[in-house]
Tab-separated table of C-alpha atoms in Angstrom:
chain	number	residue	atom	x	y	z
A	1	UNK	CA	17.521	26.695	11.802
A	2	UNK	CA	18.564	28.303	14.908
A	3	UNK	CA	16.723	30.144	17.425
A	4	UNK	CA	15.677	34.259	16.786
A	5	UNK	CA	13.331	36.146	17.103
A	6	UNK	CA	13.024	37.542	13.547
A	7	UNK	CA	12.028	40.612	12.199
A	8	UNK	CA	8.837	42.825	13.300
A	9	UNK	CA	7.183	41.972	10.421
A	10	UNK	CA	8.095	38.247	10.943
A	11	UNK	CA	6.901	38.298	14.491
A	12	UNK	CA	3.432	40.067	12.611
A	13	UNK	CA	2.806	37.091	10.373
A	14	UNK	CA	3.499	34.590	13.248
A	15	UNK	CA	0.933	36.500	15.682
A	16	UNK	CA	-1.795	36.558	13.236
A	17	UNK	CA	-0.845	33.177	12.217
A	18	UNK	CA	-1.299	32.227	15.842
A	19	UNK	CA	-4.940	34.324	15.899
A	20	UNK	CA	-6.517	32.266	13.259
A	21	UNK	CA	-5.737	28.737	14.808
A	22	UNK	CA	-6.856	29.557	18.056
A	23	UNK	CA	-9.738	26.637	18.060
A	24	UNK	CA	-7.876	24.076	15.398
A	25	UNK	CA	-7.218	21.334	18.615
A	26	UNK	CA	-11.201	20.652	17.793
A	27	UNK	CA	-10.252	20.041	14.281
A	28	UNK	CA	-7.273	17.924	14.381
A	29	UNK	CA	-8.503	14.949	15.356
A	30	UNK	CA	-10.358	14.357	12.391
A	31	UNK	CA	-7.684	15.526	10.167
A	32	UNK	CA	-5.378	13.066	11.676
A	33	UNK	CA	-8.268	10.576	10.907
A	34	UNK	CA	-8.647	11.859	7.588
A	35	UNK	CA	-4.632	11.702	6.956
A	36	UNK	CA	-4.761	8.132	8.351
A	37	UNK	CA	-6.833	6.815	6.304
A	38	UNK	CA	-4.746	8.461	3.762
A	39	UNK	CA	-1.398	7.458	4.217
A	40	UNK	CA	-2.757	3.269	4.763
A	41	UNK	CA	-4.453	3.355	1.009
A	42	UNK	CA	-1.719	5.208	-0.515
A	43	UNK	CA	1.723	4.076	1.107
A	44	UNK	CA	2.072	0.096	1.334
A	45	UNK	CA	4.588	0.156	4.174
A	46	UNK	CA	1.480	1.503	6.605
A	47	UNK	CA	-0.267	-1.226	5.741
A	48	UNK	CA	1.717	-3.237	8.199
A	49	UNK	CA	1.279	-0.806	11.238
A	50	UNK	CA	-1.337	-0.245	13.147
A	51	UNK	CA	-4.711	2.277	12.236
A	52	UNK	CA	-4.714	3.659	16.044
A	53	UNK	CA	-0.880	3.958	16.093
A	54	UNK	CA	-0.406	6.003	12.501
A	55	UNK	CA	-3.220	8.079	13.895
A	56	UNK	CA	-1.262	8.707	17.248
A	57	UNK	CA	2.224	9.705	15.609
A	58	UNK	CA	0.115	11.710	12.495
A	59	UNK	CA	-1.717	13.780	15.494
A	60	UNK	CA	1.762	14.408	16.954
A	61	UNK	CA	3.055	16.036	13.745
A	62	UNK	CA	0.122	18.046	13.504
A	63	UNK	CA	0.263	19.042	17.424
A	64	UNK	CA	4.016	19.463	16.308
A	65	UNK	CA	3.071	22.016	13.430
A	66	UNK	CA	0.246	23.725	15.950
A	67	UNK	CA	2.640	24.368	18.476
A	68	UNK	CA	4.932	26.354	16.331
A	69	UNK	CA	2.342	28.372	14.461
A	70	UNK	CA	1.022	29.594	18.244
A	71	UNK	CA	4.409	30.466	19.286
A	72	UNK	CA	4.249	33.512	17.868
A	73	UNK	CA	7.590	33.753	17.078
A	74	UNK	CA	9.463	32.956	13.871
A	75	UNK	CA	12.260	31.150	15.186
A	76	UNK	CA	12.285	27.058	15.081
A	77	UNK	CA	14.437	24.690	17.075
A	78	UNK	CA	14.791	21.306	15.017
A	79	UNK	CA	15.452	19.703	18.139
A	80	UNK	CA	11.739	19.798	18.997
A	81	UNK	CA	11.260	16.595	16.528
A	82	UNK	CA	14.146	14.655	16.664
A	83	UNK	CA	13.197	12.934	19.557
A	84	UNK	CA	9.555	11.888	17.728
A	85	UNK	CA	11.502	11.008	14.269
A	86	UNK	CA	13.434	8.484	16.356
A	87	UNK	CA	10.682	6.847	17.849
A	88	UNK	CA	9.356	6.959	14.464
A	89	UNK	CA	12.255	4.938	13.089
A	90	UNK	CA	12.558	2.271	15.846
A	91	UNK	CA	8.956	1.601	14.964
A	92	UNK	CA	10.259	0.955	11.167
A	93	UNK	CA	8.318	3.411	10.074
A	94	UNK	CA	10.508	5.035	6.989
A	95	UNK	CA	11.329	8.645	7.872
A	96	UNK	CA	11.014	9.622	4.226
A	97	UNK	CA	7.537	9.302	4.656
A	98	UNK	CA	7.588	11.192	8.183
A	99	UNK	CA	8.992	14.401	6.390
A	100	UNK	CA	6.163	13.778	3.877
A	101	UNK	CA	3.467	13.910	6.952
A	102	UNK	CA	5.093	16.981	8.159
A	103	UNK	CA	4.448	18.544	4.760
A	104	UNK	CA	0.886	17.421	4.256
A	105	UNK	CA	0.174	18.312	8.314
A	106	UNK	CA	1.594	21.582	7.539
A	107	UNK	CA	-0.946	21.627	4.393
A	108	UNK	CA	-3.659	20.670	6.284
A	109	UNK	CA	-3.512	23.391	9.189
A	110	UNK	CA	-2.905	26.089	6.581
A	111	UNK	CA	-6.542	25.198	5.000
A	112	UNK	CA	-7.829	26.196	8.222
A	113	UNK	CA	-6.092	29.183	8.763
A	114	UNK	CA	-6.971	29.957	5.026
A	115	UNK	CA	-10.991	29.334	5.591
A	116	UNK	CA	-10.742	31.596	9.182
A	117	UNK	CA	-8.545	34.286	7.251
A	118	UNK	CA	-10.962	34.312	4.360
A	119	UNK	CA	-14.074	34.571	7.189
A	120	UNK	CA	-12.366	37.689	8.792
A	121	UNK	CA	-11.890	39.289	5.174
A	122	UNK	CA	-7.578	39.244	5.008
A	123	UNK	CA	-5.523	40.454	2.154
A	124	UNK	CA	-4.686	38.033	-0.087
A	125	UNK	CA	-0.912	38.983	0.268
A	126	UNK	CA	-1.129	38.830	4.171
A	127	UNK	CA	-2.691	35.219	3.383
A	128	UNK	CA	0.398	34.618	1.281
A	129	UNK	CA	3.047	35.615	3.462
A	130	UNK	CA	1.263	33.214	6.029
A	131	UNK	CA	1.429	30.389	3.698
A	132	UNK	CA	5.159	31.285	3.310
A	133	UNK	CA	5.972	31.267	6.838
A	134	UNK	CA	4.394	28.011	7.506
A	135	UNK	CA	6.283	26.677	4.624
A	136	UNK	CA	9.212	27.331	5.791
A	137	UNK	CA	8.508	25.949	9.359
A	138	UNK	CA	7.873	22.338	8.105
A	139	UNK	CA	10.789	22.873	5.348
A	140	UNK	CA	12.755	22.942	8.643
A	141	UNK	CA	10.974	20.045	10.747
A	142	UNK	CA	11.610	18.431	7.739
A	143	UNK	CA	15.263	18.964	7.580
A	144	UNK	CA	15.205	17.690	10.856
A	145	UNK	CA	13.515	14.215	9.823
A	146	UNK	CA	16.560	14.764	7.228
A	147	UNK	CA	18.822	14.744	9.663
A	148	UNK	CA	17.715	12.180	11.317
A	149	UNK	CA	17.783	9.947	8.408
A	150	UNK	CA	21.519	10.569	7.569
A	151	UNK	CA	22.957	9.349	11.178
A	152	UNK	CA	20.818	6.476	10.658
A	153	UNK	CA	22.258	5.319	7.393
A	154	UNK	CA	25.548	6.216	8.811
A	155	UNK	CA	25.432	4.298	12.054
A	156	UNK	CA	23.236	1.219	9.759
A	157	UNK	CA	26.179	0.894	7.090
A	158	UNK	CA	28.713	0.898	9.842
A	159	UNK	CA	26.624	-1.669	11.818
A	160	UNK	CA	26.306	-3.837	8.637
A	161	UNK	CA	30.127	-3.263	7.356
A	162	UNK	CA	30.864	-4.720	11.066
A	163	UNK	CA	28.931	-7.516	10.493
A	164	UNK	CA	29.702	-8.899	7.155
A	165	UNK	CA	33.339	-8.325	8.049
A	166	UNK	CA	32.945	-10.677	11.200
A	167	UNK	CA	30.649	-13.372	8.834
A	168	UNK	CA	33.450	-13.494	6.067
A	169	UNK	CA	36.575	-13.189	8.986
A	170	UNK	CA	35.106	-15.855	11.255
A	171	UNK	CA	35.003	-13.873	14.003
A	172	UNK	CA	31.597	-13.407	15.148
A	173	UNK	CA	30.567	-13.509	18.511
A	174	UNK	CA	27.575	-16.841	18.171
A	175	UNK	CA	25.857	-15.353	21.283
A	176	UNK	CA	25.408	-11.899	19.488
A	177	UNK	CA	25.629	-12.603	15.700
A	178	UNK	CA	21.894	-14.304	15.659
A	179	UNK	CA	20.340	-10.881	16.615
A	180	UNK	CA	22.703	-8.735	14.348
A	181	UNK	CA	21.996	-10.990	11.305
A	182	UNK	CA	17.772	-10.562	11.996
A	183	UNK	CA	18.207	-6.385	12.037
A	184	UNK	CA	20.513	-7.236	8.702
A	185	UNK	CA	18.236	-9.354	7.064
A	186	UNK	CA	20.341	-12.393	6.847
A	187	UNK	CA	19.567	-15.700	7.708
A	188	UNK	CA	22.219	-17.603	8.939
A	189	UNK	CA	21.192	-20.939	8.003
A	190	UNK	CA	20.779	-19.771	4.430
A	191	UNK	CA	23.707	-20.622	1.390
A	192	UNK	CA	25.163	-16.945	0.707
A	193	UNK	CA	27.333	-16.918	-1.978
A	194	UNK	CA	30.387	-14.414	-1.609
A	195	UNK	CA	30.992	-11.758	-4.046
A	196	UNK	CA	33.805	-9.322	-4.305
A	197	UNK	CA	34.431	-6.434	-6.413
A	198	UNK	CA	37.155	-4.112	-6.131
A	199	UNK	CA	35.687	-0.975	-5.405
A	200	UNK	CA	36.103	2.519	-6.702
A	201	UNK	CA	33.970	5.288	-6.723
A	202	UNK	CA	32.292	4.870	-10.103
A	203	UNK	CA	29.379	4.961	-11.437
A	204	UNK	CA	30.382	1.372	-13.257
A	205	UNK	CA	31.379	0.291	-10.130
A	206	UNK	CA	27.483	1.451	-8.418
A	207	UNK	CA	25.925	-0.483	-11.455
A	208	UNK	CA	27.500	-3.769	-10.402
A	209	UNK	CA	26.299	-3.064	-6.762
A	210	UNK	CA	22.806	-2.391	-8.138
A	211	UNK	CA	22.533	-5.414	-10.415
A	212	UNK	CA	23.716	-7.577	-7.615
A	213	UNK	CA	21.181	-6.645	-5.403
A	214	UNK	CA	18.217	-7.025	-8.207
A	215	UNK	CA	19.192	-10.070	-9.757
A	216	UNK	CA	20.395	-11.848	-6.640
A	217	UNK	CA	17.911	-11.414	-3.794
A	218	UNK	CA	14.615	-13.654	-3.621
A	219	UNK	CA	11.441	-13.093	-2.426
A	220	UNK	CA	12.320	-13.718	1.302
A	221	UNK	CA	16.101	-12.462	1.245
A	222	UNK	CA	18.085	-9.425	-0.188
A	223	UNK	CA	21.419	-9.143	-1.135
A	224	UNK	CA	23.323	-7.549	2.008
A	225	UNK	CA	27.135	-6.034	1.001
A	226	UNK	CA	29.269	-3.602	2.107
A	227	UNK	CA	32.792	-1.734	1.030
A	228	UNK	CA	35.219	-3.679	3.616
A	229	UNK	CA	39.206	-2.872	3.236
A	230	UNK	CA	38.763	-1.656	-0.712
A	231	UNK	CA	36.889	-4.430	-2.157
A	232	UNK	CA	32.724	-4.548	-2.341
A	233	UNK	CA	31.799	-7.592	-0.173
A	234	UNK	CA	28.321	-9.134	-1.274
A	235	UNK	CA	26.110	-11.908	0.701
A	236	UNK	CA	24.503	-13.239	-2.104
A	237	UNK	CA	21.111	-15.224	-1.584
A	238	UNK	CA	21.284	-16.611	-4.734
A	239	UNK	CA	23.364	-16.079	-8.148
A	240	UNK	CA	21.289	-15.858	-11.305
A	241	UNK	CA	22.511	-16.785	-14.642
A	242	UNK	CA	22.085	-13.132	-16.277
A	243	UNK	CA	24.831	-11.526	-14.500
A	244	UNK	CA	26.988	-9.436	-16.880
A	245	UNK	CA	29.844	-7.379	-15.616
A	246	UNK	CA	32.916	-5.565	-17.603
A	247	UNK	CA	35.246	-5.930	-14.796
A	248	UNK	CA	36.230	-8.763	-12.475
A	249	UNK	CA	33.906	-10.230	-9.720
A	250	UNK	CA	34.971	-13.183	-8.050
A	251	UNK	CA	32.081	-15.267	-6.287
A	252	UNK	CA	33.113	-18.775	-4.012
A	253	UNK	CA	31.051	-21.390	-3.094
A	254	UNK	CA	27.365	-21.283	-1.680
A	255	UNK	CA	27.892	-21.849	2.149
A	256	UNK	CA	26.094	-21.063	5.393
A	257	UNK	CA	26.293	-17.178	6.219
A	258	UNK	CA	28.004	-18.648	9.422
A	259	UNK	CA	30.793	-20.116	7.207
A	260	UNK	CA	30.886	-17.269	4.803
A	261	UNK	CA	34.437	-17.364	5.109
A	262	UNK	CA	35.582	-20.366	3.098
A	263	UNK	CA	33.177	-18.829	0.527
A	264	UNK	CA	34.625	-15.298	0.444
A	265	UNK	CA	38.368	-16.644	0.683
A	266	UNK	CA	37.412	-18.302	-2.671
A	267	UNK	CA	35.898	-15.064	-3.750
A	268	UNK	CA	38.647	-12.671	-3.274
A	269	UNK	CA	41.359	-15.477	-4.437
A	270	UNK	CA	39.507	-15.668	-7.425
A	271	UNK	CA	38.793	-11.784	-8.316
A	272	UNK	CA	42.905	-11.240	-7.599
A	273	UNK	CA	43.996	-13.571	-10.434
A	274	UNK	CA	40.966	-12.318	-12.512
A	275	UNK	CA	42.372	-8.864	-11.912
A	276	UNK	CA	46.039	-10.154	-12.390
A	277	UNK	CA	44.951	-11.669	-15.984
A	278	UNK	CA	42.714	-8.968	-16.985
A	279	UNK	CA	39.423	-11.234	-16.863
A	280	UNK	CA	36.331	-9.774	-16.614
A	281	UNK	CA	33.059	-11.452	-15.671
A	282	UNK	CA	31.654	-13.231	-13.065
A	283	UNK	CA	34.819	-15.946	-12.114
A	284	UNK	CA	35.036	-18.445	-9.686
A	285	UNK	CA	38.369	-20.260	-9.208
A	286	UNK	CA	36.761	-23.512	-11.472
A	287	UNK	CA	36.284	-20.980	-14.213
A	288	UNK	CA	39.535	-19.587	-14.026
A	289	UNK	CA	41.232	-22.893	-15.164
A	290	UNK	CA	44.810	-23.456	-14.406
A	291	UNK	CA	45.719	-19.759	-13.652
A	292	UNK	CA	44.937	-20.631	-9.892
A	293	UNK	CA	48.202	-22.840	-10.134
A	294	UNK	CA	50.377	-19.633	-10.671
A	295	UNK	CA	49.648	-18.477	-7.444
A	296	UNK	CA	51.516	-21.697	-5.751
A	297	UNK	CA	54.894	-22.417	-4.522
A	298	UNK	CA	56.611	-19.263	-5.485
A	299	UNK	CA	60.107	-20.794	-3.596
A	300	UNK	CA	59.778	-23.719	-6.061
A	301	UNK	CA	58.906	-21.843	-8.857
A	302	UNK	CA	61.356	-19.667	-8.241
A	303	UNK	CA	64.131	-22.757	-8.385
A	304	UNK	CA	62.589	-23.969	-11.304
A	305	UNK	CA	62.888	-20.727	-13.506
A	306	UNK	CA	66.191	-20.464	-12.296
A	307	UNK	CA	67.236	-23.902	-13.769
A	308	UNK	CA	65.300	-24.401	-17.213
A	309	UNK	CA	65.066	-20.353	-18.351
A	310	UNK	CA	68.275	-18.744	-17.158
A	311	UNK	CA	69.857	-20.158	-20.374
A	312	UNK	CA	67.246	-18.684	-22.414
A	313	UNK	CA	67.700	-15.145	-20.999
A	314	UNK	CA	71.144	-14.810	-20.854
A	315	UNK	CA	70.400	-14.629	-24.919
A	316	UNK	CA	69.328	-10.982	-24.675
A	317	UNK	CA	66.757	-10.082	-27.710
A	318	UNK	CA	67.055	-13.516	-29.180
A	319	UNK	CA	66.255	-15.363	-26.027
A	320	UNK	CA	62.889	-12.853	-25.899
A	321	UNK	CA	61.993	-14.178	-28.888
A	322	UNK	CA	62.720	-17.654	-28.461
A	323	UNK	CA	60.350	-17.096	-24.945
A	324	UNK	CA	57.811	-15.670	-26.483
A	325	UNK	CA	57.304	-17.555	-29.711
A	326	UNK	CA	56.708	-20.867	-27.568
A	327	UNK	CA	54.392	-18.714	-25.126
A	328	UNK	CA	52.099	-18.029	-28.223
A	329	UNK	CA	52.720	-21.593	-29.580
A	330	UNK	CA	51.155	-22.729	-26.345
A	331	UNK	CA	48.536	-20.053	-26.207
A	332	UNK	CA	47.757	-21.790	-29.556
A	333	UNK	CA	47.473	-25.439	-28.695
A	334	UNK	CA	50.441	-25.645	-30.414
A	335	UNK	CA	49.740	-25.303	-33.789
A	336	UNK	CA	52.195	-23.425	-35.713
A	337	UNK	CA	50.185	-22.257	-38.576
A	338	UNK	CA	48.035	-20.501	-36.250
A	339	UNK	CA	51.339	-19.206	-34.410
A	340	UNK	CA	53.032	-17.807	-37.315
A	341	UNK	CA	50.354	-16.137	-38.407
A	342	UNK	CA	49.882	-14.245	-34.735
A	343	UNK	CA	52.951	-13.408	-34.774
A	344	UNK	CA	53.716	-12.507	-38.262
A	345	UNK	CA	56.788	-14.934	-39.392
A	346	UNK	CA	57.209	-18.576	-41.391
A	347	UNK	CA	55.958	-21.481	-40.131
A	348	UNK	CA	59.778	-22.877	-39.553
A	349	UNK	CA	61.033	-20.165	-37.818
A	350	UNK	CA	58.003	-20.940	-35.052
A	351	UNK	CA	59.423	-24.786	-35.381
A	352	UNK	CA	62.937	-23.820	-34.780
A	353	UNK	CA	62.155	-21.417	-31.630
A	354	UNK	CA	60.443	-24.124	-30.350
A	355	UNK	CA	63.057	-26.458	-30.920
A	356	UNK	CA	65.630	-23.940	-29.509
A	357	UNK	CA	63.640	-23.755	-26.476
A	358	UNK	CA	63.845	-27.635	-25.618
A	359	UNK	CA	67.632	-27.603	-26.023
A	360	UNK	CA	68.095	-24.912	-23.815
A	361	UNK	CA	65.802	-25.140	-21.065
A	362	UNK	CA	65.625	-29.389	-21.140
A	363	UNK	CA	62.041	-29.160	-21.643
A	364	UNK	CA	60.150	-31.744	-23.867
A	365	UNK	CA	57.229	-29.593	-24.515
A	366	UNK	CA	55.720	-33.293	-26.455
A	367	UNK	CA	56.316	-34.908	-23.266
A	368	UNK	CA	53.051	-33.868	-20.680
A	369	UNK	CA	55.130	-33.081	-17.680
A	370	UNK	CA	57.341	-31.092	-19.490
A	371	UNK	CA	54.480	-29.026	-21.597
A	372	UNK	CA	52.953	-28.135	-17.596
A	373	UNK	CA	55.632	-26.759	-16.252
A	374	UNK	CA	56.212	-24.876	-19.423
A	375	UNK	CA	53.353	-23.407	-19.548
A	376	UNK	CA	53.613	-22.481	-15.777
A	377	UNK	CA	56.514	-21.054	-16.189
A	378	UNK	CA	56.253	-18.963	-19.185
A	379	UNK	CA	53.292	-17.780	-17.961
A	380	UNK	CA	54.528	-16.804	-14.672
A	381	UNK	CA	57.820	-14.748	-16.461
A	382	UNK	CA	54.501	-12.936	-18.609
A	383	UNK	CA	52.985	-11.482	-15.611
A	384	UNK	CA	56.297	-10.773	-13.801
A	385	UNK	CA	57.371	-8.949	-17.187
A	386	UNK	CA	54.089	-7.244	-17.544
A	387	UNK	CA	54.167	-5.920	-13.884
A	388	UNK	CA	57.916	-4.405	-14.403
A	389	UNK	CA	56.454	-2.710	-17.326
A	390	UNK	CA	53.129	-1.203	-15.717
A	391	UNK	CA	53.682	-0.992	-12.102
A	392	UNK	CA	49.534	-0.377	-11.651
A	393	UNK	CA	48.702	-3.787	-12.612
């Protein structure tokens, strides 16, 4: 809220205000006692800082609220606090919890203006429109602590983004990464597995990001991740065996966080054919079976479709069918019951495809050399075909 100096009646309520609170500096000190001892039994996180220092920064707020209340003027600067919410927050104290002591500081004064209003016999609508106005001052300290709070989280997930991009790139500085890993939480002597998701701004998406980080921290480490070029880049301290995902995320191999790259090269290899074959799941590249092959030697396998399918094609409709039927024969272990049932035709028309197939691409499918690069092949001209048809995939 910016500066003014309100209304008459405004200026009224903040005059009287200012009246009744004319002796409260002998009765803050035990209020800030009284809060103290408060906030240490009730809030676990001021457990771990010091009685004499809560006491310190709780007085502040209240000599914070005071001030205001004898300005005798409406108006509020927010820049008053944000100086004390920072120190607040380099002492790890959460601000969430600061805007909370603002509230109950703001509380605490009023009783005393209350008890001294009550003493010299006030209205009880003067008394309300008191308790209004001080509302509304520590709404706007507290929007200040708000404030505060967003360019923190800003300038922390830009901070950590930088990081886990240098951990997963290799190009961390060693003399300055030890320091940026403690404010992180990571330990860099610690096996992080890598996990990538593509990201999207989903609530699916968020649910992944969530389960990661409850299922895969431990009791000394959390899951650190950030969005990096498109994809959702997890440090995982550990991977539990009750992950469930509908869509694709590729995890590599536990390594150091200072070798996180070999890990998350694995990861994002392995959530790109994932994506590419419509898995879904957590997949590493040992899961993914041969499909990792596919994305090999595309000069050779170029050459190679060239020489063994070019025949086939040139069929037109009947070549299709000839590449397809031995796809699904192989998708089938090749049994051709099982093939000609899929795809709806006898049993010898399956065994005559397939024989078609060896005569005009040379290929032995009986013989093991010839039944890989088959495969290899056929499934290569799938996903080529696919991707003609639906551009998005």
């Amino acid at each position: 809220m910016s500066d003014r100096t309100g209304t008459p009646r405004e200026r009224e309520i903040a005059a009287r205000i200012a009246s009744l609170v004319a002796d409260a500096d002998l009765q803050l000190d035990a209020v800030a006692s009284a809060l103290t001892s408060l906030y240490r039994k009730s809030i676990p996180v001021y457990d771990s800082v010091a009685h004499a220092e809560v006491q310190r920064n709780t007085r502040a707020v209240l000599d914070i609220v005071l001030w205001r209340v004898r300005s005798d003027s409406p108006a509020v600067n927010e820049r008053d606090v944000v100086d004390l919410v920072r120190r607040w927050a380099d002492q790890k104290i959460p601000l969430e919890l600061v805007a909370h002591s603002i509230q109950l500081g703001a509380r605490e004064l009023f009783k005393i203006i209350r008890r001294n209003a009550v003493d010299q016999r006030l209205s009880t609508d003067v008394i309300d429109d008191m308790q209004d106005m001080m509302w509304e001052w520590a709404t706007s300290y507290s929007a200040a602590v708000n404030t505060v709070m967003q360019e923190r989280a800003v300038t922390g997930a830009t901070r950590r983004a930088d990081l886990i991009r240098q951990l997963v790139e290799g190009s961390y500085v060693p003399a300055s990464v030890e320091q940026d890993a403690r404010e992180h939480g990571i330990d860099l002597g610690h096996r992080y597995t890598v996990a990538c998701v593509s990201w999207n701004d989903t609530s699916l998406v968020s649910d992944i990001r969530a389960m990661l980080r409850l299922r895969c921290s431990t009791g000394d480490l959390h899951v650190v991740d950030a969005v990096i070029d498109g994809c959702l880049v997890a440090l995982l301290p550990a991977v539990s065996d009750r992950l469930i995902a509908s869509v694709a995320v590729g995890v590599g191999d536990a390594r150091p966080a200072s070798d996180a790259r070999a890990s998350y090269g694995q990861a994002r290899h392995a959530l790109e054919l994932a994506t590419r074959f419509a898995r879904t799941g957590v997949v590493d590249l040992a899961s993914l079976g041969p499909l990792p092959l596919l994305a090999l030697g595309e000069e050779a396998a170029d050459l190679l479709a060239s020489a063994h399918l070019t025949a086939v094609a040139e069929r037109g409709e009947a070549g299709r069918e000839i590449l397809d039927t031995v796809a699904a024969y192989l998708d089938h272990d090749r049994r051709v019951d099982d093939t000609a049932a899929a795809l709806f035709v006898h049993r010898n028309t399956v065994r005559n495809r397939v024989a078609r197939f060896g005569d005009l691409t040379g290929l032995d499918i009986d013989r093991t050399n010839d039944l890989v690069l088959a495969w290899w092949l056929l499934t290569r001209e799938r996903i080529a075909r696919s991707t003609l048809e639906d551009p998005a995939l």
